[in-house]
Amino acid sequence: MDSTQQLGARYRVEGATAAQQEAVDVLARQFLLSDERLGEIIKEFRRRMEAGLASDGTMLKMVPSYVVWRPTGEETGAYFAIDLGGTNLRVMRVTLEGNGRATLLHQKFALPEEAKTRTLFDFIAQCVETFLDDHNMRPAATDPHLSFGFTFSYPIDQTSINSGTLIHWTKGLDVPGCVGRDVVRLLEDALLRLGLRVKVAAVVSDTVSTLLSAAYSDPAAQIGVIFGTGTNAAYYEDVTSLAKWKGADPASGEMVVSMEWGAFDSHELATLPFTPHDIKLDRKSLNPREQAYEKMISGMYLGEIARNIVLWLADQRLLLDGRSSTILNAMWALDTSYLSSAAVDDSPDLSAIRQVIEKTLNVPDSTLVDRRIFKIVAILVGERAARLSAVGLVATLTKRAEMLNRPITVAIDGSMYEHYPGFDRIMAETASHFIPESQFKNIRFSLARDGSGIGAGVIAMLATQHQ
Ligand code: BGC
């Protein structure tokens, strides 16, 4: 696309000066991606998937999860789970009731800064203790250990169903001394220090647990995806395609693979559509050149990309008359949730956006044109994320194309999918351009709220059953 006309009326800013319009056009050209461009990225994505299935040490880790079972939905019993996400920790008891139904008793804890940078595993152990004590479930010295499923949403090299070494931190966590160590050992040691009779029966990615929670009620579930603070997907792979797998072949002939797709294009930065605003974010992030795909599509980063754009415009005096504020100048000041509210602000004076600019970011006296430009920025960043999300999805769906000839469910959880306006629609519609209609109609995208918690319980149950 090379002219404003081609960009369409959507990006024309009523009342803007020529220079402001020109800047918005530059942004639209950077952020809008043609299907052709997406097609090229999908091809490269598929190539990287194959490489990751074939050997270790590749860009996409394609981690064998050791989960080789599917639940029937008829299993019953109470299982415990710990769900460590990017922002919160949840401890819970999952009661499987049969008939695909499960109920949750859970407690949520915000991760304090200290836990994110130092005391993570002790913090988790304390939360487990609080949960057990608050609900009168703490095992006595003579009781058997309680078995927990542990959803750990960071990349690990899995070495068994209940062990795995941390590859690196993502999503803003930075606890020293953990990379290369078994995260289950780290947790069990912390639990032991508190004298808790608790064992970890399984450690799984949140994508794997999301998939298994869906599979408990839906036999068509094949893929679990997170579009949240971070992003990743897991799917049932035919074990004969997992060439790097050295263990015994499972009786089921399949294993769930956690792709760690957030790392797509990491280090190389050669395929994704980097703009100067993405590069700036990457350079200043805790993990430069890593999680390249994640940085373009997940909730942790989109607000920051938008903040970079806002400052780029302000610095040229094309926005907010060149004014800024201490808040606006600080990294991460613009939470991605503000983009969600800006993108759907249809009030005549864009009052939700005024609120964000003037109250949250503390830059007074925005004009209506400023707010119109801000809205376009929110839409460009969010919609690019939704379109790029379809890339990983299409690559995964078409990996086992035979699965598309019958009903297939993709279980999806995460704040971007749930809350960014139109994210689900744009993602699905983009995916539909790359999959034949006769197959696309078999695909169901389903929101798996709480999936990572319930799924950890389901996997704890399966792991205990197959011990
Ligand atoms: C992590 C994955 C996780 C994803 C979604 C990424 O940052 O590397 O392990 O599944 O976030 O939470």
XYZ file of C-alpha atoms and ligand atoms in Angstrom:
479
model
C 0.000 0.000 0.000
C 1.486 3.307 -0.897
C -1.109 6.035 -0.840
C -3.528 7.381 1.713
C -6.404 6.498 -0.581
C -5.440 2.850 -0.526
C -5.164 2.947 3.242
C -8.835 3.811 3.326
C -11.057 6.216 5.194
C -10.499 4.414 8.465
C -7.119 6.014 8.874
C -8.091 9.509 7.732
C -8.115 11.827 10.749
C -10.780 14.509 10.575
C -9.296 17.920 11.381
C -5.664 16.735 11.200
C -2.927 18.869 9.650
C -1.168 17.511 6.578
C 1.847 16.620 8.706
C -0.278 14.746 11.231
C -2.049 12.825 8.482
C 1.266 11.995 6.875
C 2.550 10.546 10.172
C -0.603 8.449 10.609
C -0.160 7.151 7.049
C 3.395 6.145 7.840
C 2.119 4.183 10.846
C -0.661 2.536 8.870
C 1.826 1.432 6.229
C 4.047 -0.052 8.941
C 1.320 -1.818 10.872
C -1.134 -3.065 8.238
C -0.080 -6.435 6.880
C -1.275 -7.861 3.600
C -2.387 -11.492 3.359
C 0.560 -12.070 1.079
C 2.986 -10.940 3.771
C 1.211 -13.063 6.371
C 1.396 -16.050 4.022
C 5.185 -15.695 3.846
C 5.425 -15.531 7.626
C 3.240 -18.654 7.974
C 5.567 -20.532 5.625
C 8.607 -19.628 7.702
C 6.723 -20.476 10.890
C 5.975 -23.962 9.545
C 9.621 -24.446 8.624
C 10.658 -23.537 12.158
C 8.090 -25.936 13.618
C 9.535 -28.805 11.587
C 13.075 -27.912 12.656
C 11.983 -27.883 16.305
C 10.356 -31.306 16.026
C 13.517 -32.709 14.459
C 16.192 -31.526 16.878
C 17.056 -29.672 20.068
C 18.420 -26.164 20.341
C 16.180 -24.663 17.661
C 14.272 -21.374 17.532
C 10.894 -22.984 18.259
C 11.602 -25.382 21.100
C 8.630 -27.691 20.376
C 8.902 -29.101 23.910
C 7.671 -32.695 24.414
C 5.349 -32.397 27.430
C 5.227 -36.070 28.433
C 1.443 -35.746 28.356
C 0.434 -38.718 26.228
C -3.117 -39.247 27.421
C -6.532 -37.821 26.782
C -9.142 -37.659 29.505
C -12.496 -39.295 28.859
C -14.444 -36.725 30.844
C -15.762 -39.467 33.077
C -12.912 -39.315 35.604
C -13.869 -38.061 39.047
C -12.034 -36.937 42.167
C -10.413 -33.900 43.747
C -6.964 -32.767 42.636
C -4.838 -29.793 43.570
C -3.176 -27.309 41.288
C -0.847 -24.333 41.288
C -1.155 -21.989 38.346
C 1.716 -19.543 37.955
C 0.944 -17.016 35.243
C 2.563 -13.757 34.233
C 0.735 -11.599 36.755
C -0.955 -13.857 39.261
C -0.590 -17.080 41.098
C -3.572 -19.252 41.840
C -3.750 -22.199 44.161
C -6.778 -24.406 43.807
C -8.596 -27.612 44.322
C -10.177 -28.919 41.153
C -13.081 -31.288 41.623
C -13.691 -33.426 38.571
C -17.324 -34.415 38.648
C -17.500 -36.621 35.564
C -19.603 -35.823 32.519
C -16.953 -33.275 31.504
C -17.792 -31.047 34.449
C -15.322 -29.600 36.945
C -15.602 -27.125 39.786
C -12.895 -24.991 41.310
C -12.113 -23.816 44.772
C -9.368 -21.276 44.338
C -7.425 -18.437 45.837
C -5.640 -15.819 43.778
C -2.463 -13.998 44.798
C -0.893 -11.081 42.907
C 2.815 -11.672 42.323
C 4.647 -9.033 44.369
C 7.743 -7.393 42.876
C 9.928 -9.246 45.365
C 8.627 -12.610 44.136
C 9.226 -11.609 40.511
C 12.844 -10.765 41.155
C 13.955 -12.867 44.146
C 11.726 -15.030 46.263
C 9.422 -16.689 43.739
C 9.433 -20.292 44.934
C 9.213 -19.396 48.617
C 6.321 -17.114 47.736
C 4.531 -19.944 45.896
C 5.069 -22.293 48.852
C 3.637 -19.690 51.231
C 0.557 -19.306 49.025
C 0.061 -23.077 49.009
C 0.319 -23.031 52.799
C -2.199 -20.169 53.074
C -4.632 -21.999 50.797
C -4.370 -25.294 52.669
C -4.651 -23.636 56.074
C -7.539 -21.359 55.060
C -9.480 -24.382 53.855
C -8.435 -26.743 56.585
C -6.750 -29.100 54.169
C -3.190 -29.142 55.460
C -2.083 -32.802 55.670
C -0.968 -33.976 59.105
C 2.445 -35.614 59.591
C 0.915 -39.081 59.231
C -1.233 -38.256 56.176
C -0.089 -39.135 52.657
C 1.331 -36.319 50.519
C -1.105 -34.207 48.514
C -0.474 -34.393 44.750
C -0.397 -31.112 42.869
C -0.413 -30.266 39.186
C 1.891 -27.303 38.574
C 1.131 -25.007 35.663
C 4.353 -23.151 35.013
C 3.973 -20.693 32.151
C 7.618 -20.192 31.288
C 9.771 -22.211 28.908
C 11.222 -25.386 30.393
C 13.091 -28.301 28.921
C 10.834 -31.023 30.173
C 12.716 -34.094 31.442
C 9.743 -36.101 32.762
C 6.083 -35.460 33.543
C 7.176 -33.874 36.826
C 10.551 -32.310 36.121
C 11.913 -29.706 33.773
C 14.713 -27.156 33.696
C 14.062 -23.496 33.087
C 15.319 -22.338 29.679
C 14.935 -18.631 30.414
C 12.447 -16.296 32.000
C 9.883 -14.413 29.931
C 7.119 -11.871 30.624
C 9.060 -9.693 33.053
C 10.072 -12.346 35.571
C 13.738 -12.278 36.456
C 14.545 -14.485 39.427
C 18.273 -15.206 39.555
C 19.627 -18.719 40.049
C 16.794 -20.575 38.278
C 17.874 -20.935 34.637
C 19.099 -24.484 34.017
C 17.552 -25.787 37.227
C 14.586 -28.076 37.735
C 11.652 -25.857 38.670
C 9.853 -28.723 40.409
C 12.858 -29.270 42.679
C 12.970 -25.553 43.436
C 9.302 -25.619 44.380
C 9.405 -28.878 46.358
C 12.425 -27.607 48.327
C 10.499 -24.457 49.235
C 7.458 -26.545 50.248
C 9.699 -28.725 52.379
C 11.099 -25.681 54.149
C 7.538 -24.989 55.295
C 7.035 -28.597 56.321
C 4.211 -29.113 53.814
C 3.459 -32.666 52.723
C 2.919 -31.752 49.083
C 4.328 -33.386 45.924
C 4.243 -32.159 42.349
C 2.717 -34.921 40.197
C 3.050 -33.004 36.936
C 4.544 -29.760 35.669
C 2.938 -28.360 32.536
C 2.807 -25.290 30.357
C -0.384 -23.231 30.636
C -1.081 -24.091 26.994
C -0.948 -27.814 27.775
C -3.258 -27.426 30.753
C -5.637 -25.247 28.739
C -5.770 -27.973 26.097
C -6.364 -30.726 28.655
C -9.069 -28.789 30.453
C -10.923 -28.466 27.151
C -10.285 -32.134 26.351
C -11.994 -33.125 29.611
C -15.319 -31.925 28.231
C -14.681 -32.050 24.493
C -13.035 -34.968 22.663
C -12.466 -32.713 19.620
C -9.975 -30.511 21.518
C -6.589 -30.691 19.750
C -4.903 -27.352 20.361
C -4.541 -25.105 23.428
C -3.496 -21.487 22.981
C -2.727 -18.575 25.280
C -3.055 -14.998 24.049
C -2.488 -13.231 27.353
C 0.409 -11.491 29.061
C 2.513 -13.851 26.934
C 1.637 -16.226 24.131
C 2.197 -19.864 23.222
C 0.358 -22.948 21.932
C 0.347 -26.700 22.471
C -1.141 -29.469 20.358
C -1.375 -33.243 20.137
C 1.439 -34.386 17.828
C 1.862 -37.765 16.231
C 4.919 -39.152 18.005
C 6.405 -40.405 14.731
C 6.672 -36.754 13.645
C 8.569 -35.915 16.813
C 11.897 -37.121 15.473
C 13.926 -35.779 18.384
C 11.938 -37.855 20.921
C 14.300 -40.463 22.341
C 11.993 -42.072 24.916
C 9.745 -45.079 24.470
C 6.826 -44.468 22.154
C 3.631 -43.976 24.114
C 0.835 -46.481 23.601
C -1.434 -43.688 22.405
C 1.041 -42.840 19.630
C 0.761 -39.146 20.410
C 2.147 -36.533 22.757
C 1.236 -32.951 23.514
C 3.957 -30.591 22.301
C 4.328 -27.118 23.779
C 5.641 -25.069 20.906
C 6.988 -22.032 22.793
C 5.922 -20.085 19.731
C 6.520 -16.717 21.403
C 10.174 -17.244 20.429
C 9.427 -17.217 16.708
C 11.968 -14.982 14.893
C 13.985 -14.461 18.089
C 17.650 -13.534 17.640
C 17.289 -13.371 13.871
C 14.549 -10.724 13.707
C 14.353 -11.451 10.002
C 10.755 -12.403 9.270
C 8.341 -10.421 11.419
C 7.378 -6.856 10.439
C 9.530 -4.890 12.875
C 8.890 -1.156 13.090
C 11.188 1.290 14.886
C 8.659 1.194 17.752
C 9.061 -2.576 18.117
C 12.833 -2.298 17.990
C 12.814 0.333 20.711
C 10.666 -1.873 22.941
C 12.921 -4.856 22.330
C 16.093 -2.930 23.048
C 14.800 -1.733 26.401
C 13.178 -5.019 27.431
C 14.557 -7.456 29.986
C 15.174 -9.983 27.204
C 16.395 -8.191 24.065
C 16.059 -10.192 20.801
C 14.103 -12.927 22.581
C 10.363 -13.677 22.384
C 10.133 -11.639 19.178
C 6.686 -12.936 18.169
C 5.364 -12.596 21.708
C 6.456 -8.964 21.782
C 4.224 -8.166 18.804
C 1.106 -9.915 19.977
C 0.861 -10.247 23.707
C -0.627 -8.114 26.430
C 2.631 -7.489 28.242
C 3.969 -5.476 25.304
C 1.268 -3.855 23.185
C 0.720 -0.880 25.486
C 4.436 -0.213 25.403
C 4.554 -0.277 21.597
C 1.695 2.236 21.588
C 3.513 4.405 24.135
C 6.558 4.459 21.882
C 4.385 5.610 18.991
C 2.734 8.311 21.099
C 6.152 9.676 22.088
C 7.374 9.503 18.484
C 4.411 11.652 17.448
C 4.721 14.034 20.407
C 8.425 14.524 19.771
C 7.561 15.812 16.303
C 4.876 18.046 17.814
C 2.251 16.094 15.920
C 0.440 15.001 19.081
C -0.429 16.708 22.346
C 1.341 19.814 21.036
C 4.622 18.094 21.843
C 3.826 17.778 25.539
C 4.553 14.740 27.636
C 4.524 13.918 31.360
C 6.664 12.052 33.838
C 4.162 9.208 33.690
C 4.049 9.048 29.900
C 7.844 9.053 29.797
C 8.103 5.969 32.003
C 8.329 2.512 30.397
C 5.188 0.372 30.706
C 3.069 3.414 31.694
C 0.459 2.556 29.095
C -1.189 -0.694 30.081
C -2.547 -2.734 27.188
C -6.032 -2.595 28.717
C -6.109 1.134 27.851
C -5.695 0.242 24.188
C -8.736 -2.004 24.482
C -10.893 0.812 25.824
C -9.478 3.336 23.323
C -10.141 1.105 20.326
C -13.878 0.995 21.049
C -14.381 4.562 22.256
C -17.168 5.790 19.976
C -18.287 8.718 22.124
C -18.474 12.059 20.230
C -15.597 13.609 22.175
C -13.717 10.324 22.730
C -14.112 10.678 26.457
C -12.575 7.306 27.434
C -9.438 8.285 25.531
C -9.463 11.733 27.139
C -9.541 9.987 30.492
C -6.500 7.859 29.600
C -4.467 10.759 28.207
C -5.391 13.388 30.767
C -5.926 11.369 33.949
C -3.925 8.163 33.582
C -1.011 9.628 31.647
C -1.373 13.085 33.195
C -1.054 15.110 29.980
C -3.717 17.851 30.205
C -5.692 19.526 27.428
C -5.746 16.954 24.656
C -7.541 18.040 21.495
C -10.135 15.958 19.692
C -7.600 15.397 16.897
C -5.058 14.126 19.443
C -7.641 11.673 20.688
C -8.580 10.553 17.173
C -4.934 9.833 16.453
C -4.581 7.977 19.761
C -7.521 5.788 18.798
C -5.930 4.913 15.459
C -2.698 4.002 17.244
C -4.617 1.652 19.564
C -6.391 0.040 16.608
C -3.241 -0.391 14.525
C -1.277 -2.027 17.321
C -4.152 -4.272 18.466
C -5.264 -5.357 15.014
C -1.740 -6.163 13.879
C -1.493 -8.378 16.954
C -4.734 -10.169 16.071
C -3.660 -10.682 12.439
C -0.238 -11.961 13.488
C -1.877 -14.296 16.013
C -3.518 -16.037 13.081
C -0.055 -16.877 11.729
C 0.803 -19.292 14.538
C -2.699 -20.635 14.562
C -2.788 -21.418 10.836
C 0.683 -22.961 10.949
C -0.420 -25.246 13.780
C -3.815 -26.108 12.312
C -2.319 -27.056 8.969
C 0.507 -29.067 10.550
C -1.808 -32.053 10.907
C -4.101 -31.161 8.074
C -5.967 -34.475 8.313
C -7.407 -33.253 11.610
C -9.278 -30.527 9.758
C -11.503 -33.022 8.010
C -13.570 -33.511 11.143
C -14.663 -31.212 13.977
C -11.702 -29.761 15.832
C -11.663 -27.472 18.844
C -9.010 -24.880 19.559
C -9.170 -23.938 23.244
C -7.976 -20.383 23.813
C -7.446 -18.404 26.978
C -5.824 -15.100 27.865
C -6.585 -11.441 28.337
C -5.921 -10.420 24.725
C -8.319 -13.001 23.362
C -10.926 -12.311 25.981
C -10.747 -8.538 26.273
C -9.195 -6.828 23.239
C -12.207 -5.757 21.198
C -12.528 -7.780 18.012
C -9.338 -9.779 18.633
C -11.157 -13.131 18.333
C -13.062 -12.043 15.233
C -10.061 -10.604 13.392
C -7.895 -13.585 14.282
C -10.473 -16.103 13.048
C -11.290 -14.129 9.935
C -7.599 -13.802 9.062
C -7.086 -17.529 9.619
C -10.011 -18.259 7.299
C -8.058 -16.716 4.399
C -5.470 -19.485 4.633
C -7.581 -22.602 5.166
C -10.050 -24.014 2.624
C -13.640 -23.227 3.504
C -14.579 -26.940 3.587
C -12.054 -27.449 6.413
C -12.380 -24.090 8.128
C -16.007 -24.804 8.963
C -14.881 -27.738 11.106
C -12.852 -25.506 13.411
C -14.321 -24.218 16.645
C -12.466 -21.562 18.599
C -13.554 -21.746 22.183
C -12.710 -19.552 25.127
C -11.304 -21.780 27.868
C -11.573 -19.454 30.842
C -9.718 -20.848 33.876
C -8.436 -23.590 31.590
C -4.890 -23.546 32.882
C -6.058 -24.202 36.445
C -8.622 -26.903 35.683
C -6.251 -28.520 33.192
C -3.489 -28.786 35.800
C -5.945 -30.722 37.960
C -6.885 -32.953 35.011
C -3.200 -33.655 34.297
C -2.451 -34.333 37.978
C -5.262 -36.880 37.828
C -3.949 -38.497 34.616
C -0.356 -38.555 35.879
C -1.426 -40.180 39.163
C -3.560 -42.749 37.315
C -0.715 -43.721 35.002
C 2.019 -43.839 37.648
C 6.045 -18.457 27.922
C 5.245 -19.714 27.662
C 3.804 -19.508 28.073
C 3.246 -18.255 27.420
C 1.794 -17.984 27.788
C 5.355 -17.241 27.330
O 6.038 -16.084 27.723
O 7.332 -18.578 27.362
O 5.814 -20.805 28.357
O 3.052 -20.634 27.707
O 4.023 -17.145 27.779
O 1.632 -17.742 29.144
